[in-house]
mmCIF file of C-alpha atoms and ligand atoms in Angstrom:
data_model
loop_
_atom_site.group_PDB
_atom_site.id
_atom_site.type_symbol
_atom_site.label_atom_id
_atom_site.label_comp_id
_atom_site.label_asym_id
_atom_site.label_seq_id
_atom_site.Cartn_x
_atom_site.Cartn_y
_atom_site.Cartn_z
ATOM 1 C CA UNK V 507 -108.969 14.029 40.340
ATOM 2 C CA UNK V 508 -105.442 12.608 39.879
ATOM 3 C CA UNK V 509 -104.337 12.341 36.228
ATOM 4 C CA UNK V 510 -105.280 9.105 34.464
ATOM 5 C CA UNK V 511 -102.396 6.646 34.036
ATOM 6 C CA UNK V 512 -100.500 6.533 30.729
ATOM 7 C CA UNK V 513 -98.730 3.461 29.360
ATOM 8 C CA UNK V 514 -96.091 4.111 26.656
ATOM 9 C CA UNK V 515 -95.146 1.183 24.423
ATOM 10 C CA UNK V 516 -92.390 1.428 21.824
ATOM 11 C CA UNK V 517 -90.634 -1.037 19.574
ATOM 12 C CA UNK V 518 -89.919 -2.059 15.989
ATOM 13 C CA UNK V 519 -92.588 -3.268 13.570
ATOM 14 C CA UNK V 520 -94.136 -6.671 14.319
ATOM 15 C CA UNK V 521 -92.256 -6.956 17.611
ATOM 16 C CA UNK V 522 -95.562 -7.512 19.377
ATOM 17 C CA UNK V 523 -96.306 -4.032 20.732
ATOM 18 C CA UNK V 524 -99.705 -3.834 19.011
ATOM 19 C CA UNK V 525 -100.805 -7.209 20.391
ATOM 20 C CA UNK V 526 -99.705 -6.223 23.889
ATOM 21 C CA UNK V 527 -101.281 -2.760 23.661
ATOM 22 C CA UNK V 528 -104.643 -4.134 22.476
ATOM 23 C CA UNK V 529 -104.595 -6.943 25.054
ATOM 24 C CA UNK V 530 -103.857 -4.749 28.052
ATOM 25 C CA UNK V 531 -106.224 -2.021 26.848
ATOM 26 C CA UNK V 532 -109.028 -4.598 26.882
ATOM 27 C CA UNK V 533 -108.154 -6.006 30.306
ATOM 28 C CA UNK V 534 -107.583 -2.614 31.970
ATOM 29 C CA UNK V 535 -110.295 -0.655 30.106
ATOM 30 C CA UNK V 536 -107.738 1.824 28.741
ATOM 31 C CA UNK V 537 -108.110 3.712 25.445
ATOM 32 C CA UNK V 538 -105.505 2.695 22.856
ATOM 33 C CA UNK V 539 -103.889 4.807 20.129
ATOM 34 C CA UNK V 540 -101.743 2.946 17.594
ATOM 35 C CA UNK V 541 -99.631 5.928 16.559
ATOM 36 C CA UNK V 542 -98.101 4.096 13.578
ATOM 37 C CA UNK V 543 -101.525 4.448 11.946
ATOM 38 C CA UNK V 544 -101.206 8.253 12.085
ATOM 39 C CA UNK V 545 -97.981 8.061 10.078
ATOM 40 C CA UNK V 546 -99.508 5.442 7.789
ATOM 41 C CA UNK V 547 -102.534 7.708 7.155
ATOM 42 C CA UNK V 548 -100.188 10.532 6.169
ATOM 43 C CA UNK V 549 -98.048 8.114 4.127
ATOM 44 C CA UNK V 550 -101.027 6.813 2.164
ATOM 45 C CA UNK V 551 -102.319 10.303 1.324
ATOM 46 C CA UNK V 552 -98.750 11.330 0.431
ATOM 47 C CA UNK V 553 -98.422 8.476 -2.084
ATOM 48 C CA UNK V 554 -101.627 9.767 -3.713
ATOM 49 C CA UNK V 555 -100.780 13.471 -3.677
ATOM 50 C CA UNK V 556 -97.002 13.957 -3.811
ATOM 51 C CA UNK V 557 -95.281 15.515 -6.815
ATOM 52 C CA UNK V 558 -92.294 13.177 -6.463
ATOM 53 C CA UNK V 559 -90.611 10.994 -3.837
ATOM 54 C CA UNK V 560 -88.648 13.978 -2.400
ATOM 55 C CA UNK V 561 -91.787 16.081 -1.896
ATOM 56 C CA UNK V 562 -91.864 15.937 1.907
ATOM 57 C CA UNK V 563 -93.478 19.371 2.153
ATOM 58 C CA UNK V 564 -96.733 17.794 0.928
ATOM 59 C CA UNK V 565 -96.425 15.206 3.734
ATOM 60 C CA UNK V 566 -96.171 18.010 6.316
ATOM 61 C CA UNK V 567 -99.304 19.679 4.880
ATOM 62 C CA UNK V 568 -101.192 16.359 5.006
ATOM 63 C CA UNK V 569 -100.055 15.739 8.610
ATOM 64 C CA UNK V 570 -101.447 19.134 9.629
ATOM 65 C CA UNK V 571 -104.744 18.324 7.855
ATOM 66 C CA UNK V 572 -104.997 15.077 9.839
ATOM 67 C CA UNK V 573 -104.245 16.888 13.086
ATOM 68 C CA UNK V 574 -106.939 19.492 12.335
ATOM 69 C CA UNK V 575 -109.690 16.941 11.710
ATOM 70 C CA UNK V 576 -108.491 14.001 13.765
ATOM 71 C CA UNK V 577 -111.006 11.271 14.499
ATOM 72 C CA UNK V 578 -110.064 7.724 15.546
ATOM 73 C CA UNK V 579 -112.455 6.350 12.893
ATOM 74 C CA UNK V 580 -110.123 7.681 10.178
ATOM 75 C CA UNK V 581 -107.554 5.092 11.218
ATOM 76 C CA UNK V 582 -109.820 2.094 10.527
ATOM 77 C CA UNK V 583 -109.006 1.975 6.799
ATOM 78 C CA UNK V 584 -107.614 -1.547 6.041
ATOM 79 C CA UNK V 585 -105.522 -0.062 3.194
ATOM 80 C CA UNK V 586 -103.297 1.494 5.883
ATOM 81 C CA UNK V 587 -101.949 -2.006 6.627
ATOM 82 C CA UNK V 588 -100.194 -2.562 3.290
ATOM 83 C CA UNK V 589 -96.406 -2.785 2.994
ATOM 84 C CA UNK V 590 -96.317 0.054 0.485
ATOM 85 C CA UNK V 591 -98.051 2.368 2.958
ATOM 86 C CA UNK V 592 -95.779 1.177 5.811
ATOM 87 C CA UNK V 593 -92.749 2.068 3.717
ATOM 88 C CA UNK V 594 -94.159 5.520 2.897
ATOM 89 C CA UNK V 595 -94.944 6.029 6.615
ATOM 90 C CA UNK V 596 -91.353 5.243 7.519
ATOM 91 C CA UNK V 597 -90.076 7.794 4.965
ATOM 92 C CA UNK V 598 -92.385 10.691 5.874
ATOM 93 C CA UNK V 599 -92.017 10.068 9.625
ATOM 94 C CA UNK V 600 -88.331 11.025 9.413
ATOM 95 C CA UNK V 601 -89.365 14.550 8.344
ATOM 96 C CA UNK V 602 -89.478 16.744 11.519
ATOM 97 C CA UNK V 603 -92.451 18.958 10.422
ATOM 98 C CA UNK V 604 -94.570 15.798 9.998
ATOM 99 C CA UNK V 605 -93.740 14.668 13.542
ATOM 100 C CA UNK V 606 -94.364 18.156 14.922
ATOM 101 C CA UNK V 607 -97.821 18.325 13.315
ATOM 102 C CA UNK V 608 -98.834 15.016 14.928
ATOM 103 C CA UNK V 609 -97.377 15.595 18.401
ATOM 104 C CA UNK V 610 -100.147 17.543 20.141
ATOM 105 C CA UNK V 611 -102.951 15.214 19.101
ATOM 106 C CA UNK V 612 -101.041 12.271 20.588
ATOM 107 C CA UNK V 613 -100.415 14.103 23.850
ATOM 108 C CA UNK V 614 -104.029 15.183 23.957
ATOM 109 C CA UNK V 615 -105.178 11.572 23.513
ATOM 110 C CA UNK V 616 -102.857 10.534 26.361
ATOM 111 C CA UNK V 617 -104.258 13.016 28.883
ATOM 112 C CA UNK V 618 -107.878 13.034 27.646
ATOM 113 C CA UNK V 619 -108.515 9.470 26.462
ATOM 114 C CA UNK V 620 -111.907 9.085 24.749
ATOM 115 C CA UNK V 621 -114.895 7.297 26.300
ATOM 116 C CA UNK V 622 -114.930 6.164 29.896
ATOM 117 C CA UNK V 623 -111.369 4.853 29.725
ATOM 118 C CA UNK V 624 -109.387 4.435 32.955
ATOM 119 C CA UNK V 625 -106.184 5.509 31.240
ATOM 120 C CA UNK V 626 -104.410 5.650 27.888
ATOM 121 C CA UNK V 627 -102.032 3.341 26.053
ATOM 122 C CA UNK V 628 -100.050 4.705 23.128
ATOM 123 C CA UNK V 629 -97.790 2.511 21.032
ATOM 124 C CA UNK V 630 -95.211 3.639 18.507
ATOM 125 C CA UNK V 631 -91.522 4.465 18.249
ATOM 126 C CA UNK V 632 -91.070 7.623 20.361
ATOM 127 C CA UNK V 633 -93.869 7.471 22.920
ATOM 128 C CA UNK V 634 -91.612 6.997 25.967
ATOM 129 C CA UNK V 635 -88.904 9.312 24.640
ATOM 130 C CA UNK V 636 -90.837 12.255 23.123
ATOM 131 C CA UNK V 637 -94.641 12.035 23.220
ATOM 132 C CA UNK V 638 -95.105 11.005 26.864
ATOM 133 C CA UNK V 639 -91.660 11.136 28.502
ATOM 134 C CA UNK V 640 -93.284 11.275 31.952
ATOM 135 C CA UNK V 641 -95.427 8.163 31.438
ATOM 136 C CA UNK V 642 -95.206 6.107 34.636
ATOM 137 C CA UNK V 643 -95.022 2.852 32.651
ATOM 138 C CA UNK V 644 -92.802 2.448 29.588
ATOM 139 C CA UNK V 645 -92.411 -0.824 27.760
ATOM 140 C CA UNK V 646 -90.026 -1.579 24.892
ATOM 141 C CA UNK V 647 -91.354 -4.583 22.991
ATOM 142 C CA UNK V 648 -89.189 -6.407 20.496
ATOM 143 C CA UNK V 649 -88.408 -9.780 18.873
ATOM 144 C CA UNK V 650 -85.766 -11.128 16.499
ATOM 145 C CA UNK V 651 -85.943 -9.813 12.901
ATOM 146 C CA UNK V 652 -86.669 -13.349 11.615
ATOM 147 C CA UNK V 653 -89.641 -13.864 13.942
ATOM 148 C CA UNK V 654 -90.956 -10.377 13.150
ATOM 149 C CA UNK V 655 -90.702 -11.013 9.403
ATOM 150 C CA UNK V 656 -92.513 -14.353 9.839
ATOM 151 C CA UNK V 657 -95.366 -12.689 11.768
ATOM 152 C CA UNK V 658 -95.630 -9.794 9.327
ATOM 153 C CA UNK V 659 -95.694 -12.158 6.301
ATOM 154 C CA UNK V 660 -98.587 -14.102 7.873
ATOM 155 C CA UNK V 661 -100.406 -10.891 8.767
ATOM 156 C CA UNK V 662 -100.132 -9.570 5.198
ATOM 157 C CA UNK V 663 -101.158 -12.914 3.694
ATOM 158 C CA UNK V 664 -104.180 -13.055 6.030
ATOM 159 C CA UNK V 665 -105.177 -9.635 4.702
ATOM 160 C CA UNK V 666 -105.031 -11.110 1.182
ATOM 161 C CA UNK V 667 -101.905 -9.099 0.293
ATOM 162 C CA UNK V 668 -99.003 -10.616 -1.672
ATOM 163 C CA UNK V 669 -95.963 -11.178 0.568
ATOM 164 C CA UNK V 670 -92.994 -13.540 0.701
ATOM 165 C CA UNK V 671 -90.874 -14.094 3.808
ATOM 166 C CA UNK V 672 -87.610 -13.038 2.095
ATOM 167 C CA UNK V 673 -89.092 -9.803 0.774
ATOM 168 C CA UNK V 674 -90.689 -8.933 4.132
ATOM 169 C CA UNK V 675 -87.448 -9.717 6.021
ATOM 170 C CA UNK V 676 -85.551 -7.289 3.757
ATOM 171 C CA UNK V 677 -88.232 -4.621 4.241
ATOM 172 C CA UNK V 678 -88.277 -5.099 8.022
ATOM 173 C CA UNK V 679 -84.482 -4.646 8.116
ATOM 174 C CA UNK V 680 -84.587 -1.512 5.924
ATOM 175 C CA UNK V 681 -87.401 0.048 7.958
ATOM 176 C CA UNK V 682 -85.634 -0.741 11.272
ATOM 177 C CA UNK V 683 -82.489 0.915 10.001
ATOM 178 C CA UNK V 684 -84.375 4.056 8.936
ATOM 179 C CA UNK V 685 -86.455 4.250 12.142
ATOM 180 C CA UNK V 686 -83.427 3.748 14.405
ATOM 181 C CA UNK V 687 -80.975 6.081 12.683
ATOM 182 C CA UNK V 688 -83.137 9.096 11.820
ATOM 183 C CA UNK V 689 -82.130 12.352 13.465
ATOM 184 C CA UNK V 690 -85.524 13.185 14.984
ATOM 185 C CA UNK V 691 -87.183 10.895 17.543
ATOM 186 C CA UNK V 692 -85.396 7.664 16.547
ATOM 187 C CA UNK V 693 -86.597 4.318 17.821
ATOM 188 C CA UNK V 694 -84.638 3.669 21.029
ATOM 189 C CA UNK V 695 -85.050 2.402 24.552
ATOM 190 C CA UNK V 696 -85.348 5.195 27.091
ATOM 191 C CA UNK V 697 -84.440 5.475 30.744
ATOM 192 C CA UNK V 698 -87.038 3.672 32.797
ATOM 193 C CA UNK V 699 -88.389 1.490 29.991
ATOM 194 C CA UNK V 700 -88.731 -2.238 30.586
ATOM 195 C CA UNK V 701 -87.857 -4.475 27.638
ATOM 196 C CA UNK V 702 -90.017 -7.448 26.649
ATOM 197 C CA UNK V 703 -88.631 -9.867 24.053
ATOM 198 C CA UNK V 704 -91.609 -11.687 22.545
ATOM 199 C CA UNK V 705 -89.565 -13.976 20.219
ATOM 200 C CA UNK V 706 -90.499 -17.086 22.199
ATOM 201 C CA UNK V 707 -93.827 -15.922 23.616
ATOM 202 C CA UNK V 708 -97.360 -16.472 22.338
ATOM 203 C CA UNK V 709 -99.659 -13.461 22.069
ATOM 204 C CA UNK V 710 -101.328 -14.306 25.397
ATOM 205 C CA UNK V 711 -97.990 -14.900 27.138
ATOM 206 C CA UNK V 712 -96.742 -11.498 25.901
ATOM 207 C CA UNK V 713 -99.858 -9.784 27.253
ATOM 208 C CA UNK V 714 -99.483 -11.598 30.597
ATOM 209 C CA UNK V 715 -95.819 -10.545 30.929
ATOM 210 C CA UNK V 716 -96.797 -6.904 30.274
ATOM 211 C CA UNK V 717 -99.675 -7.087 32.745
ATOM 212 C CA UNK V 718 -97.298 -8.511 35.368
ATOM 213 C CA UNK V 719 -94.923 -5.563 34.874
ATOM 214 C CA UNK V 720 -97.776 -3.035 35.031
ATOM 215 C CA UNK V 721 -99.282 -4.575 38.169
ATOM 216 C CA UNK V 722 -95.912 -4.551 39.925
ATOM 217 C CA UNK V 723 -95.772 -0.761 39.532
ATOM 218 C CA UNK V 724 -98.925 -0.513 41.691
ATOM 219 C CA UNK V 725 -100.006 2.321 39.424
ATOM 220 C CA UNK V 726 -103.524 1.068 39.023
ATOM 221 C CA UNK V 727 -106.237 1.551 41.640
ATOM 222 C CA UNK V 728 -108.052 -1.478 43.116
ATOM 223 C CA UNK V 729 -105.269 -3.918 42.252
HETATM 224 O O1 LIG Z 765 -95.867 0.854 13.864
HETATM 225 P P1 LIG Z 765 -95.998 0.916 12.355
HETATM 226 O O2 LIG Z 765 -95.188 -0.175 11.690
HETATM 227 O O3 LIG Z 765 -97.408 0.943 11.909
HETATM 228 O O4 LIG Z 765 -95.344 2.324 11.919
HETATM 229 C C1 LIG Z 765 -95.188 2.714 10.582
HETATM 230 C C2 LIG Z 765 -94.050 3.720 10.476
HETATM 231 O O5 LIG Z 765 -94.420 4.925 11.142
HETATM 232 C C3 LIG Z 765 -92.739 3.280 11.122
HETATM 233 O O6 LIG Z 765 -91.864 2.686 10.191
HETATM 234 C C4 LIG Z 765 -92.144 4.541 11.682
HETATM 235 C C5 LIG Z 765 -93.311 5.471 11.832
HETATM 236 N N1 LIG Z 765 -93.682 5.730 13.222
HETATM 237 C C6 LIG Z 765 -92.991 6.726 13.885
HETATM 238 O O7 LIG Z 765 -92.063 7.303 13.316
HETATM 239 N N2 LIG Z 765 -93.334 7.070 15.147
HETATM 240 C C7 LIG Z 765 -94.334 6.451 15.789
HETATM 241 N N3 LIG Z 765 -94.657 6.825 17.043
HETATM 242 C C8 LIG Z 765 -95.051 5.407 15.135
HETATM 243 C C9 LIG Z 765 -94.671 5.056 13.852
#
């Protein structure tokens, strides 16, 4: 049996990578892992258990605990979507031992996707560069900071969480800066990745653009 195809999707928060990943996973019957939720899970537990804001050792211990008992169901907690948890995720994800603890489970998901999936889609910041550097399809999905802040504000408000556009825009900019400039696995485009700017695209149009790129690779059987 040839290996199942892997699609790597990276990009900044609210750039549209999640929408694209979910949309193409549904159409292609691929399993999807939103890797940001792994870091958010660790970030949430860290906020509850840390001694102080410099206590990154506790984050590494928590990341190893998640890796040891990983189950996709753990990532369904709606509390993982809050801004506070996103911020904590961005901080702990810059700590190399946290990333190391979560690496194997992501690679394992990519090569052994659960269920009867025809392949795996992983979205995050370092999927094409570190987690699955040999993925045959790599997408880098982005949008302007203003559009991303607008989308994120709506998303948070729809979840019933307090959010203003100005505050979210500032947080988006701070998180981008941290994710792009960290020493380990920074957010970046990699050789072979195709960029999609979703600033002026609807959700469906973004999914269709990604599907067009994937189909042109002729990676999928029966296309
Ligand atoms: O995609 P997200 O906004 O849910 O991610 C939350 C944080 O987790 C993000 O600011 C950086 C970190 N992250 C990461 O370092 N590597 C990934 N593959 C995914 C997320």
